[in-house]
PDB file of N, CA and C in Angstrom:
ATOM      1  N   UNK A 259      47.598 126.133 137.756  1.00 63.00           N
ATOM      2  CA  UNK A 259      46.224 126.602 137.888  1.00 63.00           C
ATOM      3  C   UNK A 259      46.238 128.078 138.294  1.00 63.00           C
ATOM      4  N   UNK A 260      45.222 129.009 137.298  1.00 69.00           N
ATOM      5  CA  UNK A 260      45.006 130.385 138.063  1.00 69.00           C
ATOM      6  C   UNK A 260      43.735 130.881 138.780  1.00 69.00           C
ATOM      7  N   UNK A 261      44.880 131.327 139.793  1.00 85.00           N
ATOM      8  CA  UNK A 261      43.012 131.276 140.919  1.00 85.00           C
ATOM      9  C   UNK A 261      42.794 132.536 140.947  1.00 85.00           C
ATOM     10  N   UNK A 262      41.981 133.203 140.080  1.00 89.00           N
ATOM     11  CA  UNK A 262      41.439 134.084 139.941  1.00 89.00           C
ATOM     12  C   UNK A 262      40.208 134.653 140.729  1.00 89.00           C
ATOM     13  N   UNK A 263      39.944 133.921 141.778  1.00 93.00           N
ATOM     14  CA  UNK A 263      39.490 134.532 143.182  1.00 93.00           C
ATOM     15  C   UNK A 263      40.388 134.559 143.982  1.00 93.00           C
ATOM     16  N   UNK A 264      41.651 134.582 143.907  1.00 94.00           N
ATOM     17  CA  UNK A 264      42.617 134.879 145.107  1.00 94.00           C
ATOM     18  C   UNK A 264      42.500 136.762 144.395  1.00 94.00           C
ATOM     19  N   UNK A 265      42.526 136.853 143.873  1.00 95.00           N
ATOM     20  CA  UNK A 265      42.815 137.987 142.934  1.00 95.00           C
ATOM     21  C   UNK A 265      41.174 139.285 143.157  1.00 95.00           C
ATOM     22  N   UNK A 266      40.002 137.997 142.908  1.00 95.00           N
ATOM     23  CA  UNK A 266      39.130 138.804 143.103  1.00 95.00           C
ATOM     24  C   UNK A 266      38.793 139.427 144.786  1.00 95.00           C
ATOM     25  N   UNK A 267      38.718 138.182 145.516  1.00 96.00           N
ATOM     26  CA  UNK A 267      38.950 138.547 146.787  1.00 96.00           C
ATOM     27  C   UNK A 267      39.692 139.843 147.418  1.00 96.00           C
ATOM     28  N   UNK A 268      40.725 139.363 146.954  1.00 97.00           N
ATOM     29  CA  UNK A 268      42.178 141.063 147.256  1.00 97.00           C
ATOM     30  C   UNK A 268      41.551 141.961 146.964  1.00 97.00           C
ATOM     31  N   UNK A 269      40.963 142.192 145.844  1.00 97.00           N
ATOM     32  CA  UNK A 269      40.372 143.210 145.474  1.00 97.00           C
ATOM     33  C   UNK A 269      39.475 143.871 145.797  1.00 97.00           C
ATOM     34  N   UNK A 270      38.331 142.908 145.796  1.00 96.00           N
ATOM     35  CA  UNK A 270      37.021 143.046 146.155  1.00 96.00           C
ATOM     36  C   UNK A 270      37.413 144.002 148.253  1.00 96.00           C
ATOM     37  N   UNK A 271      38.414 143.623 148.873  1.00 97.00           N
ATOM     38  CA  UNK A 271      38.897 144.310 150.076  1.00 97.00           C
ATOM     39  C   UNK A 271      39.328 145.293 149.940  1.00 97.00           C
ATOM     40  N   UNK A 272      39.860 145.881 148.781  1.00 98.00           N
ATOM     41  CA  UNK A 272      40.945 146.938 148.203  1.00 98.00           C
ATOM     42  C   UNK A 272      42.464 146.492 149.025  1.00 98.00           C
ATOM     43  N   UNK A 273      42.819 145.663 149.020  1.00 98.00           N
ATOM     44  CA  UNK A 273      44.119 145.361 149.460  1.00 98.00           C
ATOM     45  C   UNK A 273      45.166 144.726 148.313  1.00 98.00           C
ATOM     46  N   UNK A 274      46.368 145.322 148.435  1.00 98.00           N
ATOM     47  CA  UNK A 274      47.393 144.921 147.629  1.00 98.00           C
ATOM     48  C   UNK A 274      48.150 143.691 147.801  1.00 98.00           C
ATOM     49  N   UNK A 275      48.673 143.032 147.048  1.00 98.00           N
ATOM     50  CA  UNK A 275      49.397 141.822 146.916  1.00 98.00           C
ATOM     51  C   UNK A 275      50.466 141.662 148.410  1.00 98.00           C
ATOM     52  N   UNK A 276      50.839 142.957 148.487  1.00 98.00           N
ATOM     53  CA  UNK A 276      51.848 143.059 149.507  1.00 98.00           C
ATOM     54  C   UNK A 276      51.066 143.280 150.926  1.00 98.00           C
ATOM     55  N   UNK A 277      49.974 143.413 151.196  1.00 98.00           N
ATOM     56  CA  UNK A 277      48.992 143.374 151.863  1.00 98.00           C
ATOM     57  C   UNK A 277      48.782 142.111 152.673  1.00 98.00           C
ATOM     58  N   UNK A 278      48.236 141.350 151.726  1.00 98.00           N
ATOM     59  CA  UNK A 278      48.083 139.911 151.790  1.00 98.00           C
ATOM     60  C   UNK A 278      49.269 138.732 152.160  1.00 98.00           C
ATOM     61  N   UNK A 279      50.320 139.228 151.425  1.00 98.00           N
ATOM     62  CA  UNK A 279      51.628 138.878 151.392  1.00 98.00           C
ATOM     63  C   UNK A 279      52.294 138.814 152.870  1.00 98.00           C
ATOM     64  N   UNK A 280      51.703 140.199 154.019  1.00 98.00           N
ATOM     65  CA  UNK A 280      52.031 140.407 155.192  1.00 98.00           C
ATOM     66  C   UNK A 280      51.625 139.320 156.055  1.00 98.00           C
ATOM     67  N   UNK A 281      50.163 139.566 155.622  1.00 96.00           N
ATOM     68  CA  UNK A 281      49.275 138.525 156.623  1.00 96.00           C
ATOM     69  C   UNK A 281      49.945 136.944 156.669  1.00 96.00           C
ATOM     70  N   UNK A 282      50.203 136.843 155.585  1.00 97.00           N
ATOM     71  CA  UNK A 282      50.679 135.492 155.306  1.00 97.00           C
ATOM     72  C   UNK A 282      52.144 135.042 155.660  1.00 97.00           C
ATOM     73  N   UNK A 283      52.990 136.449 155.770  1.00 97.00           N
ATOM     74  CA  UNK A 283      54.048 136.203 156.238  1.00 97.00           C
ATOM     75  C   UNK A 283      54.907 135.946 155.400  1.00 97.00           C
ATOM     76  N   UNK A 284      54.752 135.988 153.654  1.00 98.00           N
ATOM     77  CA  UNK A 284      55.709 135.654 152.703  1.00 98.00           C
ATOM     78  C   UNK A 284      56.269 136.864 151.954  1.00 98.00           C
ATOM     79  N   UNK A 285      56.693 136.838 151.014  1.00 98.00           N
ATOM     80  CA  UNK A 285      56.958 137.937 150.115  1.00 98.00           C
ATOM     81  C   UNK A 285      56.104 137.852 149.104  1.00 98.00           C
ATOM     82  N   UNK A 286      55.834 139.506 148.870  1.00 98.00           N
ATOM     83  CA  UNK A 286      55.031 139.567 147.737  1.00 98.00           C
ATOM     84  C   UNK A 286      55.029 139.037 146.385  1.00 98.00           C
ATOM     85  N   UNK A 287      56.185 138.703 146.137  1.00 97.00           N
ATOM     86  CA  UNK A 287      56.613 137.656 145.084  1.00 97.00           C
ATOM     87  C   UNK A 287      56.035 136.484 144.922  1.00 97.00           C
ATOM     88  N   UNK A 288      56.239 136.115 146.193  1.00 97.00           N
ATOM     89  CA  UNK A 288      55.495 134.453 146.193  1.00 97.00           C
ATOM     90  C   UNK A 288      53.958 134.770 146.175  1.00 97.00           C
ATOM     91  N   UNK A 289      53.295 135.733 146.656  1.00 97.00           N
ATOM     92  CA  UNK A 289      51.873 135.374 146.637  1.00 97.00           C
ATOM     93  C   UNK A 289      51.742 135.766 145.189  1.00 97.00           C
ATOM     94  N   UNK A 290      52.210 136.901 144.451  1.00 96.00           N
ATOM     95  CA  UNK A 290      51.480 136.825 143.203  1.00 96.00           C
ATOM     96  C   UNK A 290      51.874 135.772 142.357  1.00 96.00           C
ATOM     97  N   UNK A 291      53.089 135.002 142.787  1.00 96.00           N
ATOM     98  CA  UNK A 291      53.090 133.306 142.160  1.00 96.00           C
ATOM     99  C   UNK A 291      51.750 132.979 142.303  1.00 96.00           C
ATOM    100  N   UNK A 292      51.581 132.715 143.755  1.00 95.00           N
ATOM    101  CA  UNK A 292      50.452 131.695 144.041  1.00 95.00           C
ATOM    102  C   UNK A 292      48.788 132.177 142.853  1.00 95.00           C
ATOM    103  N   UNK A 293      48.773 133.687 142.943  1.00 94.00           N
ATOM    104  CA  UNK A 293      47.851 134.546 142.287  1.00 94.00           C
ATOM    105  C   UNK A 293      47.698 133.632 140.834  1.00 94.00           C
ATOM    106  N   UNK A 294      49.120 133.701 140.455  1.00 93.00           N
ATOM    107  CA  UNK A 294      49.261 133.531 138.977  1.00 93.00           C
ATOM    108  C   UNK A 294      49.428 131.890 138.549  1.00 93.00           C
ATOM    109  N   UNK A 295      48.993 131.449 139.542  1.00 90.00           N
ATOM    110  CA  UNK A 295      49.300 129.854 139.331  1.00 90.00           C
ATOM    111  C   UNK A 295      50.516 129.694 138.991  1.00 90.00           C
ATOM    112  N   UNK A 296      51.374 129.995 139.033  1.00 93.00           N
ATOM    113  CA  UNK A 296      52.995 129.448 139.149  1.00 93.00           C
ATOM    114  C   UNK A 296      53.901 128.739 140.464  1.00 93.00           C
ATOM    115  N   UNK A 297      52.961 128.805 141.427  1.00 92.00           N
ATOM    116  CA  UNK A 297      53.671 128.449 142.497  1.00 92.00           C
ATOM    117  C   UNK A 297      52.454 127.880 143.125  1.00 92.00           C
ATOM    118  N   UNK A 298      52.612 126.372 143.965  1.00 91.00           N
ATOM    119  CA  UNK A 298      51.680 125.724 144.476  1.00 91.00           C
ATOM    120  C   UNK A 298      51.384 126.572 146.226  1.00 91.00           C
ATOM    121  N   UNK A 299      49.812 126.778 146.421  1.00 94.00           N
ATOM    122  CA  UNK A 299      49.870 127.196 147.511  1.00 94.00           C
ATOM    123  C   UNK A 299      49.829 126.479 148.570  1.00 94.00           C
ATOM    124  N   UNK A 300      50.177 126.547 149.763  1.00 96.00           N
ATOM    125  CA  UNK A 300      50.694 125.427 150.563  1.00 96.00           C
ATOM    126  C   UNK A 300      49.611 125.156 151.794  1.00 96.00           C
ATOM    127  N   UNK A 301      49.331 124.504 152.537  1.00 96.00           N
ATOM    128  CA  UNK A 301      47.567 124.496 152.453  1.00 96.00           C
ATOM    129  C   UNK A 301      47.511 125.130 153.944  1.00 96.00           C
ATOM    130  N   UNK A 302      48.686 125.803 154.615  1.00 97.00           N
ATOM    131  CA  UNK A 302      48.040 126.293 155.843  1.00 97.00           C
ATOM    132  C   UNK A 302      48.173 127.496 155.300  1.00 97.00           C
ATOM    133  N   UNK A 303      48.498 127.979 154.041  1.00 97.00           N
ATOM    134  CA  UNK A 303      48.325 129.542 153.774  1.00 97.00           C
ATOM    135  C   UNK A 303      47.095 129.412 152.701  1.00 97.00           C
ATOM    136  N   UNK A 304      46.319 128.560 152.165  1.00 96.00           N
ATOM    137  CA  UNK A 304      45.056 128.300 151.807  1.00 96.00           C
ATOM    138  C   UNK A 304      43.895 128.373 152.915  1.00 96.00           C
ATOM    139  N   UNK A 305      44.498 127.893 153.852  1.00 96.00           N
ATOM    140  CA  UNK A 305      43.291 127.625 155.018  1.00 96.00           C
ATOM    141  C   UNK A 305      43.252 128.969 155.748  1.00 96.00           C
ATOM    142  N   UNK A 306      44.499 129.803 155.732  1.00 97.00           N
ATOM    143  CA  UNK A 306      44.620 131.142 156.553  1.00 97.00           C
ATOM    144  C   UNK A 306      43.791 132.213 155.979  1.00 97.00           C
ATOM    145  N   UNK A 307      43.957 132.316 154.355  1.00 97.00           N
ATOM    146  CA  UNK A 307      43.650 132.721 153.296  1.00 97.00           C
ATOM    147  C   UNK A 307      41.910 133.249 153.226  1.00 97.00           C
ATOM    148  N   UNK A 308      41.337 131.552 153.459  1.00 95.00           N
ATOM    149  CA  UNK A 308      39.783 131.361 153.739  1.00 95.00           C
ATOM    150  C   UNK A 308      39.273 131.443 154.974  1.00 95.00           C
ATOM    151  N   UNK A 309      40.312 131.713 155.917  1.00 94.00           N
ATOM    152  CA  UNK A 309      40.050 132.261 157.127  1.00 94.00           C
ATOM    153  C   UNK A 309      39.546 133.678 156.920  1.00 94.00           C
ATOM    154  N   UNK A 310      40.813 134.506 156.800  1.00 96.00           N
ATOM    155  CA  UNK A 310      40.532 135.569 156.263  1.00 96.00           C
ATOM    156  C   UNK A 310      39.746 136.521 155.325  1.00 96.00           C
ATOM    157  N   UNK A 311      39.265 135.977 154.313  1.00 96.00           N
ATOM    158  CA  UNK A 311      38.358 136.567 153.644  1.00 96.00           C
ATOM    159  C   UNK A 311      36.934 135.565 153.770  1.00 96.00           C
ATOM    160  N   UNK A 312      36.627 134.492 154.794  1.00 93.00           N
ATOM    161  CA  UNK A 312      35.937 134.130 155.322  1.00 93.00           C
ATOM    162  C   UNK A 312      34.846 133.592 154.025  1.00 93.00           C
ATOM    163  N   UNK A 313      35.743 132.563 153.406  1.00 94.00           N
ATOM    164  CA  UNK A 313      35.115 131.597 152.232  1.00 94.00           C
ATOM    165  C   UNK A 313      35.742 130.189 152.321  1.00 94.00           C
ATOM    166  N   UNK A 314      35.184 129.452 151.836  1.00 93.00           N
ATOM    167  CA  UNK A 314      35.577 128.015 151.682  1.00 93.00           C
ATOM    168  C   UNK A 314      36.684 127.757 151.230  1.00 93.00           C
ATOM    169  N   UNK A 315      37.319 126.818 151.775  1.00 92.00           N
ATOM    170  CA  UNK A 315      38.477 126.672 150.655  1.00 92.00           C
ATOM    171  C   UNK A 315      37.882 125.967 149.242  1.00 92.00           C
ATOM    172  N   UNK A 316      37.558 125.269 149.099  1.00 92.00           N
ATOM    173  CA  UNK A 316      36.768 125.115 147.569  1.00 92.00           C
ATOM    174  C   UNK A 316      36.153 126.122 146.942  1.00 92.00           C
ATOM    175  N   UNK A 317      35.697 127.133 147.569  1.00 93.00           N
ATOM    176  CA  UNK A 317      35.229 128.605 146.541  1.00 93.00           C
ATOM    177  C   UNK A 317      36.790 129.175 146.019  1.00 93.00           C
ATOM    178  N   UNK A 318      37.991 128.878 147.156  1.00 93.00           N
ATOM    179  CA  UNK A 318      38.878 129.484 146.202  1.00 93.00           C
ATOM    180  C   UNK A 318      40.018 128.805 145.347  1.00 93.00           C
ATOM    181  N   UNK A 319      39.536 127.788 145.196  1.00 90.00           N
ATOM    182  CA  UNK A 319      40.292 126.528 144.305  1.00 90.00           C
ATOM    183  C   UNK A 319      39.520 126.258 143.264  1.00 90.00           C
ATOM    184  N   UNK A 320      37.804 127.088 143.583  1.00 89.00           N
ATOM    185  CA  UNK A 320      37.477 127.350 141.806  1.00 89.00           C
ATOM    186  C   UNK A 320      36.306 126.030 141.886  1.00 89.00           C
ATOM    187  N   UNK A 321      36.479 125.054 142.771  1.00 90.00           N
ATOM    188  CA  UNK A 321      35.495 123.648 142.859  1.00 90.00           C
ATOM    189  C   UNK A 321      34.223 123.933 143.051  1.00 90.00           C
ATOM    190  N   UNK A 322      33.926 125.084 143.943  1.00 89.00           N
ATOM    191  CA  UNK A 322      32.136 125.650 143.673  1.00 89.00           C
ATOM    192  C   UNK A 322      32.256 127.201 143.923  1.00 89.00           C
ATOM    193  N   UNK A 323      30.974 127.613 143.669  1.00 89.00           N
ATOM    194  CA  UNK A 323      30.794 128.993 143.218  1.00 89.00           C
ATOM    195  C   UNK A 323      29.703 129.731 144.652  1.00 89.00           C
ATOM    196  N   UNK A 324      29.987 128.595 145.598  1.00 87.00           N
ATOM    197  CA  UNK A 324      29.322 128.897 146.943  1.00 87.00           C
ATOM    198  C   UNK A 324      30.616 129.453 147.497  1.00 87.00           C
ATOM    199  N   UNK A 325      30.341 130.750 148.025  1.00 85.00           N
ATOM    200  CA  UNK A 325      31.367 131.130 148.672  1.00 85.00           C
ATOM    201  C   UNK A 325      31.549 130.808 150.160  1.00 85.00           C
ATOM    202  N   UNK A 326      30.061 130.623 151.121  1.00 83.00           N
ATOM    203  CA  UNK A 326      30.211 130.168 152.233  1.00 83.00           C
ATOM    204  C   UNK A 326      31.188 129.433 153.008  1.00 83.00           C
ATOM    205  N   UNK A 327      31.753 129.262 153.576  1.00 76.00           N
ATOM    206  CA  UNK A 327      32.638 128.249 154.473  1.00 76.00           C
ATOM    207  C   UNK A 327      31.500 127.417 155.038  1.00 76.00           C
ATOM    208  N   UNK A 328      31.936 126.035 154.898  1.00 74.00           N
ATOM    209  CA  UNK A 328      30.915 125.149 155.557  1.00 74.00           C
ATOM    210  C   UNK A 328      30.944 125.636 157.247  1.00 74.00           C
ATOM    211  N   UNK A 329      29.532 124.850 157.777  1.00 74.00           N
ATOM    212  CA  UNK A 329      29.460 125.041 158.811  1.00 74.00           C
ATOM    213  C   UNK A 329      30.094 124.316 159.930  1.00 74.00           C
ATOM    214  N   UNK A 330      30.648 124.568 160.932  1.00 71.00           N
ATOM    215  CA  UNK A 330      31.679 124.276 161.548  1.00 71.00           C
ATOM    216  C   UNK A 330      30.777 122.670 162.705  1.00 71.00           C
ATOM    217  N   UNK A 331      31.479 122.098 162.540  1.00 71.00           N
ATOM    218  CA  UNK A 331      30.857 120.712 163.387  1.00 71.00           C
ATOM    219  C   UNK A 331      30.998 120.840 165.281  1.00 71.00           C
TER     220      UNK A 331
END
């Protein structure tokens, strides 16, 4: 799968692959896997991810087009 809001997101911040890559603690290699759908993303760097650019994890797995993060219980 290509998640082409991991991509828009980065962007939309002006931050580079290797940017993101920091935060996350991996190599830039692996995130533009994850970018490019070649490599499964692993779900506490999904959840860090939507921490960070402060969206749902379903806005960035493409399942809705609400970007909100639900509201916290």
């Amino acid at each position: 799968m290509y998640f082409q809001r991991l991509r828009d997101l980065r962007e939309d911040k002006d931050l580079r692959q290797e940017d993101v890559a920091e935060i996350l603690g991996i190599s830039q290699t692996v995130y533009s896997r994850y970018e490019r759908g070649f490599q499964t993303i692993p779900v506490m760097h999904l959840l860090k991810l939507a921490d960070f650019y402060q969206v749902s994890t379903d806005y960035i797995l493409g399942r809705t087009n609400t970007s909100k993060p639900y509201p916290a219980k």
